[in-house]
PDB file of C-alpha atoms in Angstrom:
ATOM      1  CA  UNK A   1      84.641  36.989  59.040  1.00 32.00           C
ATOM      2  CA  UNK A   2      87.704  38.966  58.058  1.00 35.00           C
ATOM      3  CA  UNK A   3      88.868  39.679  61.620  1.00 34.00           C
ATOM      4  CA  UNK A   4      92.275  38.321  62.752  1.00 35.00           C
ATOM      5  CA  UNK A   5      90.550  36.046  65.255  1.00 33.00           C
ATOM      6  CA  UNK A   6      88.166  34.719  62.628  1.00 32.00           C
ATOM      7  CA  UNK A   7      91.105  33.944  60.338  1.00 33.00           C
ATOM      8  CA  UNK A   8      92.829  31.990  63.099  1.00 34.00           C
ATOM      9  CA  UNK A   9      95.576  34.592  63.552  1.00 37.00           C
ATOM     10  CA  UNK A  10      95.019  35.101  67.269  1.00 39.00           C
ATOM     11  CA  UNK A  11      92.865  37.486  69.323  1.00 38.00           C
ATOM     12  CA  UNK A  12      91.831  40.786  67.835  1.00 39.00           C
ATOM     13  CA  UNK A  13      93.726  43.726  69.412  1.00 41.00           C
ATOM     14  CA  UNK A  14      92.272  47.207  69.306  1.00 42.00           C
ATOM     15  CA  UNK A  15      94.453  50.211  70.207  1.00 47.00           C
ATOM     16  CA  UNK A  16      93.376  52.927  72.604  1.00 46.00           C
ATOM     17  CA  UNK A  17      95.445  55.952  73.568  1.00 48.00           C
ATOM     18  CA  UNK A  18      95.771  56.420  77.317  1.00 47.00           C
ATOM     19  CA  UNK A  19      97.871  59.528  77.871  1.00 49.00           C
ATOM     20  CA  UNK A  20      98.167  62.711  79.875  1.00 49.00           C
ATOM     21  CA  UNK A  21      95.832  64.472  77.472  1.00 41.00           C
ATOM     22  CA  UNK A  22      94.434  61.423  75.709  1.00 39.00           C
ATOM     23  CA  UNK A  23      91.441  59.427  76.809  1.00 35.00           C
ATOM     24  CA  UNK A  24      91.923  60.310  80.477  1.00 34.00           C
ATOM     25  CA  UNK A  25      92.746  63.994  80.134  1.00 34.00           C
ATOM     26  CA  UNK A  26      95.461  66.075  81.748  1.00 33.00           C
ATOM     27  CA  UNK A  27      94.252  65.344  85.272  1.00 35.00           C
ATOM     28  CA  UNK A  28      94.365  61.557  85.088  1.00 37.00           C
ATOM     29  CA  UNK A  29      91.683  58.924  84.620  1.00 36.00           C
ATOM     30  CA  UNK A  30      88.396  60.634  83.988  1.00 35.00           C
ATOM     31  CA  UNK A  31      85.012  59.153  83.172  1.00 32.00           C
ATOM     32  CA  UNK A  32      85.625  59.377  79.443  1.00 31.00           C
ATOM     33  CA  UNK A  33      88.840  57.350  79.668  1.00 37.00           C
ATOM     34  CA  UNK A  34      87.283  54.706  81.896  1.00 31.00           C
ATOM     35  CA  UNK A  35      84.371  54.498  79.526  1.00 31.00           C
ATOM     36  CA  UNK A  36      86.682  53.923  76.571  1.00 34.00           C
ATOM     37  CA  UNK A  37      88.791  51.337  78.344  1.00 38.00           C
ATOM     38  CA  UNK A  38      85.749  49.528  79.675  1.00 36.00           C
ATOM     39  CA  UNK A  39      84.265  49.430  76.185  1.00 34.00           C
ATOM     40  CA  UNK A  40      87.283  47.647  74.741  1.00 43.00           C
ATOM     41  CA  UNK A  41      87.439  45.043  73.422  1.00 46.00           C
ATOM     42  CA  UNK A  42      83.627  45.335  73.415  1.00 46.00           C
ATOM     43  CA  UNK A  43      80.751  42.991  72.706  1.00 43.00           C
ATOM     44  CA  UNK A  44      81.384  42.962  68.961  1.00 48.00           C
ATOM     45  CA  UNK A  45      84.980  41.752  69.337  1.00 46.00           C
ATOM     46  CA  UNK A  46      86.004  38.141  68.982  1.00 48.00           C
ATOM     47  CA  UNK A  47      86.330  36.029  72.142  1.00 47.00           C
ATOM     48  CA  UNK A  48      89.707  36.571  73.767  1.00 47.00           C
ATOM     49  CA  UNK A  49      90.166  40.020  72.235  1.00 48.00           C
ATOM     50  CA  UNK A  50      92.480  42.363  74.111  1.00 57.00           C
ATOM     51  CA  UNK A  51      92.914  46.131  74.148  1.00 66.00           C
ATOM     52  CA  UNK A  52      96.247  47.623  73.152  1.00 76.00           C
ATOM     53  CA  UNK A  53      97.582  50.697  74.877  1.00 89.00           C
ATOM     54  CA  UNK A  54      99.622  53.296  73.036  1.00 95.00           C
ATOM     55  CA  UNK A  55     102.494  54.585  75.152  1.00 97.00           C
ATOM     56  CA  UNK A  56     104.195  57.887  74.301  1.00 98.00           C
ATOM     57  CA  UNK A  57     107.859  58.145  75.309  1.00 98.00           C
ATOM     58  CA  UNK A  58     109.862  61.374  75.375  1.00 98.00           C
ATOM     59  CA  UNK A  59     113.605  62.046  75.610  1.00 99.00           C
ATOM     60  CA  UNK A  60     114.884  65.581  76.095  1.00 98.00           C
ATOM     61  CA  UNK A  61     118.235  67.167  76.949  1.00 98.00           C
ATOM     62  CA  UNK A  62     117.238  70.399  78.703  1.00 98.00           C
ATOM     63  CA  UNK A  63     120.503  72.411  78.352  1.00 98.00           C
ATOM     64  CA  UNK A  64     120.071  73.297  82.014  1.00 98.00           C
ATOM     65  CA  UNK A  65     123.016  75.634  82.602  1.00 98.00           C
ATOM     66  CA  UNK A  66     121.764  77.881  79.811  1.00 98.00           C
ATOM     67  CA  UNK A  67     117.988  77.431  79.592  1.00 98.00           C
ATOM     68  CA  UNK A  68     117.468  77.563  83.362  1.00 98.00           C
ATOM     69  CA  UNK A  69     120.751  78.976  84.668  1.00 97.00           C
ATOM     70  CA  UNK A  70     121.114  81.903  82.267  1.00 98.00           C
ATOM     71  CA  UNK A  71     117.563  82.357  80.956  1.00 98.00           C
ATOM     72  CA  UNK A  72     115.582  81.341  84.055  1.00 98.00           C
ATOM     73  CA  UNK A  73     113.547  78.778  82.130  1.00 98.00           C
ATOM     74  CA  UNK A  74     112.755  81.045  79.168  1.00 98.00           C
ATOM     75  CA  UNK A  75     109.194  81.548  80.366  1.00 97.00           C
ATOM     76  CA  UNK A  76     108.581  77.824  80.724  1.00 98.00           C
ATOM     77  CA  UNK A  77     109.206  77.096  77.023  1.00 98.00           C
ATOM     78  CA  UNK A  78     110.409  73.512  77.550  1.00 98.00           C
ATOM     79  CA  UNK A  79     107.566  72.761  79.954  1.00 98.00           C
ATOM     80  CA  UNK A  80     104.966  73.963  77.457  1.00 98.00           C
ATOM     81  CA  UNK A  81     106.466  71.736  74.774  1.00 98.00           C
ATOM     82  CA  UNK A  82     106.300  68.751  77.118  1.00 98.00           C
ATOM     83  CA  UNK A  83     102.738  69.457  78.234  1.00 98.00           C
ATOM     84  CA  UNK A  84     101.519  69.797  74.644  1.00 98.00           C
ATOM     85  CA  UNK A  85     103.112  66.442  73.754  1.00 98.00           C
ATOM     86  CA  UNK A  86     101.465  64.701  76.748  1.00 98.00           C
ATOM     87  CA  UNK A  87     103.952  61.826  77.056  1.00 98.00           C
ATOM     88  CA  UNK A  88     103.465  58.818  79.298  1.00 98.00           C
ATOM     89  CA  UNK A  89     107.140  58.266  80.116  1.00 98.00           C
ATOM     90  CA  UNK A  90     109.925  60.871  80.031  1.00 98.00           C
ATOM     91  CA  UNK A  91     113.697  60.722  80.283  1.00 99.00           C
ATOM     92  CA  UNK A  92     115.592  63.983  80.810  1.00 99.00           C
ATOM     93  CA  UNK A  93     119.284  64.782  80.555  1.00 99.00           C
ATOM     94  CA  UNK A  94     120.985  67.935  81.856  1.00 98.00           C
ATOM     95  CA  UNK A  95     118.071  68.255  84.278  1.00 98.00           C
ATOM     96  CA  UNK A  96     118.992  69.593  87.703  1.00 98.00           C
ATOM     97  CA  UNK A  97     115.416  69.884  89.015  1.00 98.00           C
ATOM     98  CA  UNK A  98     112.741  67.829  87.279  1.00 98.00           C
ATOM     99  CA  UNK A  99     110.136  69.055  89.743  1.00 98.00           C
ATOM    100  CA  UNK A 100     110.604  72.587  88.455  1.00 98.00           C
ATOM    101  CA  UNK A 101     110.161  71.433  84.860  1.00 98.00           C
ATOM    102  CA  UNK A 102     106.853  69.809  85.765  1.00 98.00           C
ATOM    103  CA  UNK A 103     105.729  72.679  87.969  1.00 98.00           C
ATOM    104  CA  UNK A 104     106.383  75.288  85.263  1.00 98.00           C
ATOM    105  CA  UNK A 105     104.002  73.362  82.997  1.00 98.00           C
ATOM    106  CA  UNK A 106     101.327  72.673  85.626  1.00 98.00           C
ATOM    107  CA  UNK A 107     102.142  68.942  85.496  1.00 98.00           C
ATOM    108  CA  UNK A 108     103.248  68.293  89.089  1.00 97.00           C
ATOM    109  CA  UNK A 109      99.990  66.586  90.044  1.00 97.00           C
ATOM    110  CA  UNK A 110      99.927  64.432  86.893  1.00 98.00           C
ATOM    111  CA  UNK A 111     103.408  62.898  86.940  1.00 98.00           C
ATOM    112  CA  UNK A 112     105.580  61.065  89.432  1.00 98.00           C
ATOM    113  CA  UNK A 113     109.230  62.061  89.110  1.00 98.00           C
ATOM    114  CA  UNK A 114     112.585  60.526  89.988  1.00 98.00           C
ATOM    115  CA  UNK A 115     115.559  62.862  90.228  1.00 98.00           C
ATOM    116  CA  UNK A 116     118.586  60.753  89.408  1.00 98.00           C
ATOM    117  CA  UNK A 117     122.351  61.224  89.519  1.00 98.00           C
ATOM    118  CA  UNK A 118     124.459  63.086  86.961  1.00 98.00           C
ATOM    119  CA  UNK A 119     121.569  65.473  86.124  1.00 98.00           C
ATOM    120  CA  UNK A 120     119.351  62.615  84.898  1.00 98.00           C
ATOM    121  CA  UNK A 121     115.628  62.491  85.647  1.00 98.00           C
ATOM    122  CA  UNK A 122     112.593  60.348  84.843  1.00 98.00           C
ATOM    123  CA  UNK A 123     108.883  61.170  85.061  1.00 98.00           C
ATOM    124  CA  UNK A 124     105.846  58.992  84.401  1.00 98.00           C
ATOM    125  CA  UNK A 125     102.065  59.341  84.473  1.00 98.00           C
ATOM    126  CA  UNK A 126     100.940  58.589  88.009  1.00 98.00           C
ATOM    127  CA  UNK A 127      97.442  57.464  87.012  1.00 97.00           C
ATOM    128  CA  UNK A 128      98.693  54.824  84.583  1.00 97.00           C
ATOM    129  CA  UNK A 129     101.873  53.380  86.059  1.00 98.00           C
ATOM    130  CA  UNK A 130     102.941  51.740  89.308  1.00 97.00           C
ATOM    131  CA  UNK A 131     106.626  51.809  90.210  1.00 98.00           C
ATOM    132  CA  UNK A 132     108.040  48.354  90.969  1.00 98.00           C
ATOM    133  CA  UNK A 133     111.729  49.177  91.417  1.00 98.00           C
ATOM    134  CA  UNK A 134     114.300  51.753  90.380  1.00 98.00           C
ATOM    135  CA  UNK A 135     118.025  52.365  90.371  1.00 98.00           C
ATOM    136  CA  UNK A 136     121.016  53.911  88.654  1.00 98.00           C
ATOM    137  CA  UNK A 137     124.646  53.053  87.981  1.00 98.00           C
ATOM    138  CA  UNK A 138     127.696  54.710  86.454  1.00 98.00           C
ATOM    139  CA  UNK A 139     128.533  53.202  83.073  1.00 98.00           C
ATOM    140  CA  UNK A 140     131.075  55.551  81.466  1.00 98.00           C
ATOM    141  CA  UNK A 141     133.645  58.293  82.116  1.00 98.00           C
ATOM    142  CA  UNK A 142     134.413  61.382  80.047  1.00 98.00           C
ATOM    143  CA  UNK A 143     137.703  61.688  78.221  1.00 98.00           C
ATOM    144  CA  UNK A 144     140.212  64.085  79.760  1.00 97.00           C
ATOM    145  CA  UNK A 145     139.856  66.579  76.873  1.00 96.00           C
ATOM    146  CA  UNK A 146     136.218  67.279  77.845  1.00 97.00           C
ATOM    147  CA  UNK A 147     136.003  65.975  81.367  1.00 98.00           C
ATOM    148  CA  UNK A 148     132.860  66.508  83.441  1.00 97.00           C
ATOM    149  CA  UNK A 149     133.000  63.214  85.286  1.00 98.00           C
ATOM    150  CA  UNK A 150     131.243  59.865  85.235  1.00 98.00           C
ATOM    151  CA  UNK A 151     128.084  59.124  83.227  1.00 98.00           C
ATOM    152  CA  UNK A 152     125.203  57.026  84.485  1.00 98.00           C
ATOM    153  CA  UNK A 153     122.179  55.085  83.345  1.00 98.00           C
ATOM    154  CA  UNK A 154     119.005  55.606  85.387  1.00 98.00           C
ATOM    155  CA  UNK A 155     116.138  53.118  85.298  1.00 98.00           C
ATOM    156  CA  UNK A 156     112.696  52.292  86.627  1.00 98.00           C
ATOM    157  CA  UNK A 157     110.437  49.242  86.259  1.00 98.00           C
ATOM    158  CA  UNK A 158     106.817  50.266  85.719  1.00 98.00           C
ATOM    159  CA  UNK A 159     103.676  48.120  85.813  1.00 97.00           C
ATOM    160  CA  UNK A 160     100.687  49.419  83.867  1.00 96.00           C
ATOM    161  CA  UNK A 161      97.821  49.849  86.308  1.00 94.00           C
ATOM    162  CA  UNK A 162      95.010  48.752  83.989  1.00 89.00           C
ATOM    163  CA  UNK A 163      96.588  46.194  81.682  1.00 87.00           C
ATOM    164  CA  UNK A 164      97.615  42.950  83.380  1.00 82.00           C
ATOM    165  CA  UNK A 165     101.197  41.733  83.136  1.00 86.00           C
ATOM    166  CA  UNK A 166     102.475  44.743  81.191  1.00 94.00           C
ATOM    167  CA  UNK A 167     105.788  45.928  82.615  1.00 97.00           C
ATOM    168  CA  UNK A 168     108.163  48.378  80.974  1.00 98.00           C
ATOM    169  CA  UNK A 169     111.804  48.669  81.975  1.00 98.00           C
ATOM    170  CA  UNK A 170     112.486  52.329  81.207  1.00 99.00           C
ATOM    171  CA  UNK A 171     116.123  53.471  81.116  1.00 99.00           C
ATOM    172  CA  UNK A 172     117.643  56.914  80.630  1.00 99.00           C
ATOM    173  CA  UNK A 173     121.269  57.765  79.791  1.00 98.00           C
ATOM    174  CA  UNK A 174     123.488  60.772  79.093  1.00 98.00           C
ATOM    175  CA  UNK A 175     126.584  59.608  77.273  1.00 98.00           C
ATOM    176  CA  UNK A 176     130.232  60.500  77.790  1.00 98.00           C
ATOM    177  CA  UNK A 177     132.357  63.064  75.964  1.00 98.00           C
ATOM    178  CA  UNK A 178     134.097  63.505  73.575  1.00 98.00           C
ATOM    179  CA  UNK A 179     131.212  62.961  71.173  1.00 98.00           C
ATOM    180  CA  UNK A 180     131.443  59.518  69.536  1.00 98.00           C
ATOM    181  CA  UNK A 181     134.397  58.470  71.700  1.00 98.00           C
ATOM    182  CA  UNK A 182     132.504  56.383  74.234  1.00 98.00           C
ATOM    183  CA  UNK A 183     134.559  58.181  76.864  1.00 98.00           C
ATOM    184  CA  UNK A 184     137.696  56.820  78.489  1.00 98.00           C
ATOM    185  CA  UNK A 185     136.367  53.263  78.386  1.00 98.00           C
ATOM    186  CA  UNK A 186     135.335  53.328  74.713  1.00 98.00           C
ATOM    187  CA  UNK A 187     131.995  52.900  72.971  1.00 98.00           C
ATOM    188  CA  UNK A 188     131.799  49.112  73.094  1.00 98.00           C
ATOM    189  CA  UNK A 189     132.463  49.023  76.834  1.00 98.00           C
ATOM    190  CA  UNK A 190     130.010  51.865  77.525  1.00 98.00           C
ATOM    191  CA  UNK A 191     127.310  50.032  75.570  1.00 98.00           C
ATOM    192  CA  UNK A 192     128.112  46.746  77.325  1.00 98.00           C
ATOM    193  CA  UNK A 193     127.825  48.471  80.706  1.00 98.00           C
ATOM    194  CA  UNK A 194     124.406  49.909  79.801  1.00 98.00           C
ATOM    195  CA  UNK A 195     123.156  46.522  78.618  1.00 98.00           C
ATOM    196  CA  UNK A 196     124.518  44.858  81.756  1.00 98.00           C
ATOM    197  CA  UNK A 197     122.616  47.261  84.026  1.00 98.00           C
ATOM    198  CA  UNK A 198     119.395  46.692  82.101  1.00 98.00           C
ATOM    199  CA  UNK A 199     119.655  42.922  81.839  1.00 98.00           C
ATOM    200  CA  UNK A 200     120.636  42.430  85.479  1.00 98.00           C
ATOM    201  CA  UNK A 201     117.686  44.457  86.776  1.00 98.00           C
ATOM    202  CA  UNK A 202     114.851  43.615  84.364  1.00 98.00           C
ATOM    203  CA  UNK A 203     112.623  40.558  84.439  1.00 97.00           C
ATOM    204  CA  UNK A 204     112.419  38.225  81.401  1.00 97.00           C
ATOM    205  CA  UNK A 205     108.954  39.418  80.321  1.00 96.00           C
ATOM    206  CA  UNK A 206     109.729  43.145  80.654  1.00 98.00           C
ATOM    207  CA  UNK A 207     109.619  45.345  77.580  1.00 97.00           C
ATOM    208  CA  UNK A 208     112.698  47.576  77.358  1.00 98.00           C
ATOM    209  CA  UNK A 209     112.748  51.248  76.360  1.00 98.00           C
ATOM    210  CA  UNK A 210     116.103  53.042  76.485  1.00 99.00           C
ATOM    211  CA  UNK A 211     116.343  56.783  75.790  1.00 99.00           C
ATOM    212  CA  UNK A 212     118.854  59.578  76.054  1.00 98.00           C
ATOM    213  CA  UNK A 213     121.451  61.929  74.701  1.00 98.00           C
ATOM    214  CA  UNK A 214     124.152  59.347  74.102  1.00 98.00           C
ATOM    215  CA  UNK A 215     126.720  61.868  72.810  1.00 98.00           C
ATOM    216  CA  UNK A 216     127.114  59.382  69.976  1.00 98.00           C
ATOM    217  CA  UNK A 217     125.724  59.228  66.442  1.00 98.00           C
ATOM    218  CA  UNK A 218     124.378  56.095  64.765  1.00 98.00           C
ATOM    219  CA  UNK A 219     127.731  55.137  63.186  1.00 98.00           C
ATOM    220  CA  UNK A 220     129.533  55.242  66.557  1.00 98.00           C
ATOM    221  CA  UNK A 221     130.739  52.144  68.369  1.00 98.00           C
ATOM    222  CA  UNK A 222     128.364  52.949  71.259  1.00 98.00           C
ATOM    223  CA  UNK A 223     125.181  52.942  69.180  1.00 98.00           C
ATOM    224  CA  UNK A 224     126.197  50.091  66.897  1.00 98.00           C
ATOM    225  CA  UNK A 225     127.001  47.966  69.939  1.00 98.00           C
ATOM    226  CA  UNK A 226     123.687  48.809  71.612  1.00 98.00           C
ATOM    227  CA  UNK A 227     121.869  47.805  68.425  1.00 98.00           C
ATOM    228  CA  UNK A 228     123.028  44.235  68.919  1.00 98.00           C
ATOM    229  CA  UNK A 229     120.781  44.112  71.999  1.00 98.00           C
ATOM    230  CA  UNK A 230     117.919  46.557  71.350  1.00 98.00           C
ATOM    231  CA  UNK A 231     116.247  48.024  68.282  1.00 98.00           C
ATOM    232  CA  UNK A 232     117.058  51.656  67.506  1.00 98.00           C
ATOM    233  CA  UNK A 233     113.670  53.171  66.656  1.00 98.00           C
ATOM    234  CA  UNK A 234     114.234  56.934  66.524  1.00 98.00           C
ATOM    235  CA  UNK A 235     117.164  59.333  66.206  1.00 98.00           C
ATOM    236  CA  UNK A 236     117.158  63.116  66.381  1.00 98.00           C
ATOM    237  CA  UNK A 237     119.137  65.647  64.351  1.00 98.00           C
ATOM    238  CA  UNK A 238     120.814  67.768  67.061  1.00 98.00           C
ATOM    239  CA  UNK A 239     124.623  67.662  67.014  1.00 98.00           C
ATOM    240  CA  UNK A 240     124.586  65.256  64.096  1.00 98.00           C
ATOM    241  CA  UNK A 241     122.040  62.939  65.727  1.00 98.00           C
ATOM    242  CA  UNK A 242     123.123  62.075  69.282  1.00 98.00           C
ATOM    243  CA  UNK A 243     119.641  61.696  70.834  1.00 98.00           C
ATOM    244  CA  UNK A 244     118.142  58.223  70.459  1.00 98.00           C
ATOM    245  CA  UNK A 245     115.282  55.976  71.499  1.00 98.00           C
ATOM    246  CA  UNK A 246     115.642  52.183  71.582  1.00 98.00           C
ATOM    247  CA  UNK A 247     112.759  49.809  72.240  1.00 98.00           C
ATOM    248  CA  UNK A 248     111.574  46.228  72.170  1.00 98.00           C
ATOM    249  CA  UNK A 249     107.901  47.174  71.802  1.00 97.00           C
ATOM    250  CA  UNK A 250     105.960  47.439  68.565  1.00 97.00           C
ATOM    251  CA  UNK A 251     106.459  50.873  67.015  1.00 96.00           C
ATOM    252  CA  UNK A 252     103.799  53.372  66.066  1.00 96.00           C
ATOM    253  CA  UNK A 253     104.670  57.017  65.341  1.00 97.00           C
ATOM    254  CA  UNK A 254     107.765  59.199  65.738  1.00 98.00           C
ATOM    255  CA  UNK A 255     107.886  62.985  66.114  1.00 98.00           C
ATOM    256  CA  UNK A 256     110.646  65.541  66.527  1.00 98.00           C
ATOM    257  CA  UNK A 257     109.085  68.201  68.763  1.00 98.00           C
ATOM    258  CA  UNK A 258     111.730  70.892  68.262  1.00 98.00           C
ATOM    259  CA  UNK A 259     114.053  72.464  70.801  1.00 97.00           C
ATOM    260  CA  UNK A 260     111.689  74.372  73.120  1.00 98.00           C
ATOM    261  CA  UNK A 261     114.561  76.621  74.178  1.00 98.00           C
ATOM    262  CA  UNK A 262     117.166  73.865  74.566  1.00 98.00           C
ATOM    263  CA  UNK A 263     120.072  73.164  72.214  1.00 98.00           C
ATOM    264  CA  UNK A 264     118.629  69.660  71.662  1.00 98.00           C
ATOM    265  CA  UNK A 265     115.316  68.673  70.134  1.00 98.00           C
ATOM    266  CA  UNK A 266     112.803  66.733  72.205  1.00 98.00           C
ATOM    267  CA  UNK A 267     111.929  63.377  70.623  1.00 98.00           C
ATOM    268  CA  UNK A 268     108.585  61.618  71.016  1.00 98.00           C
ATOM    269  CA  UNK A 269     108.031  57.964  70.136  1.00 98.00           C
ATOM    270  CA  UNK A 270     104.737  56.089  70.397  1.00 98.00           C
ATOM    271  CA  UNK A 271     104.785  52.347  71.103  1.00 98.00           C
ATOM    272  CA  UNK A 272     102.105  49.677  71.389  1.00 96.00           C
ATOM    273  CA  UNK A 273     102.144  48.103  74.847  1.00 90.00           C
TER     274      UNK A 273
END
């Protein structure tokens, strides 16, 4: 009595953290993690009870030309920040070599990485996720006043290895300049292009998580247009708040991890899968 199932509110769901340094440890799925997962929902749970998995998502603009080009990685400062946070899924912007970022933190054997176009990169926990498909597409173009070229969205569809029918469509974007302009095509069109890439490549049951340095604050046309499709769940403070995380999953915690040697803060959001 008193449980959700007993009250007729559906099966009882009990969260368990499965992360790089959570139940399964930095090296992947150890005995402790398997023990915890196998114990849930457990004999004392109501029939039909399911375990919930907490998924930690990170977005981080790495300021590559300076942090790595001028300061040679600053002694691995960004990598240490990432390793301490132990995220499940990561989206990087201004990242010329994601393998180096992982290697500097001793994380190469723990994560699978995808080096994308336009200095975008994604990494995910190898032990927990199976890659179903991936891609990228240009969605915006810088204004002439601050022109570096086209801007892309990178994506990957990931199936959780231990929880049936749990797929996350994870997308990563670095937005066009000038800040808040939406680039040459404008904020509404940039947002529509991002949504089009996501919706044309995801499956109906997929959860969506979209991260990045959008070069746009919350009052911009880009972010306000994106909010008509996905929930904005976390915004940073760097450059007036241009780093964002959107998601369709249930929210848990949010944490600004600081800059770690970059000119942007790393953002960490925990969702319930």
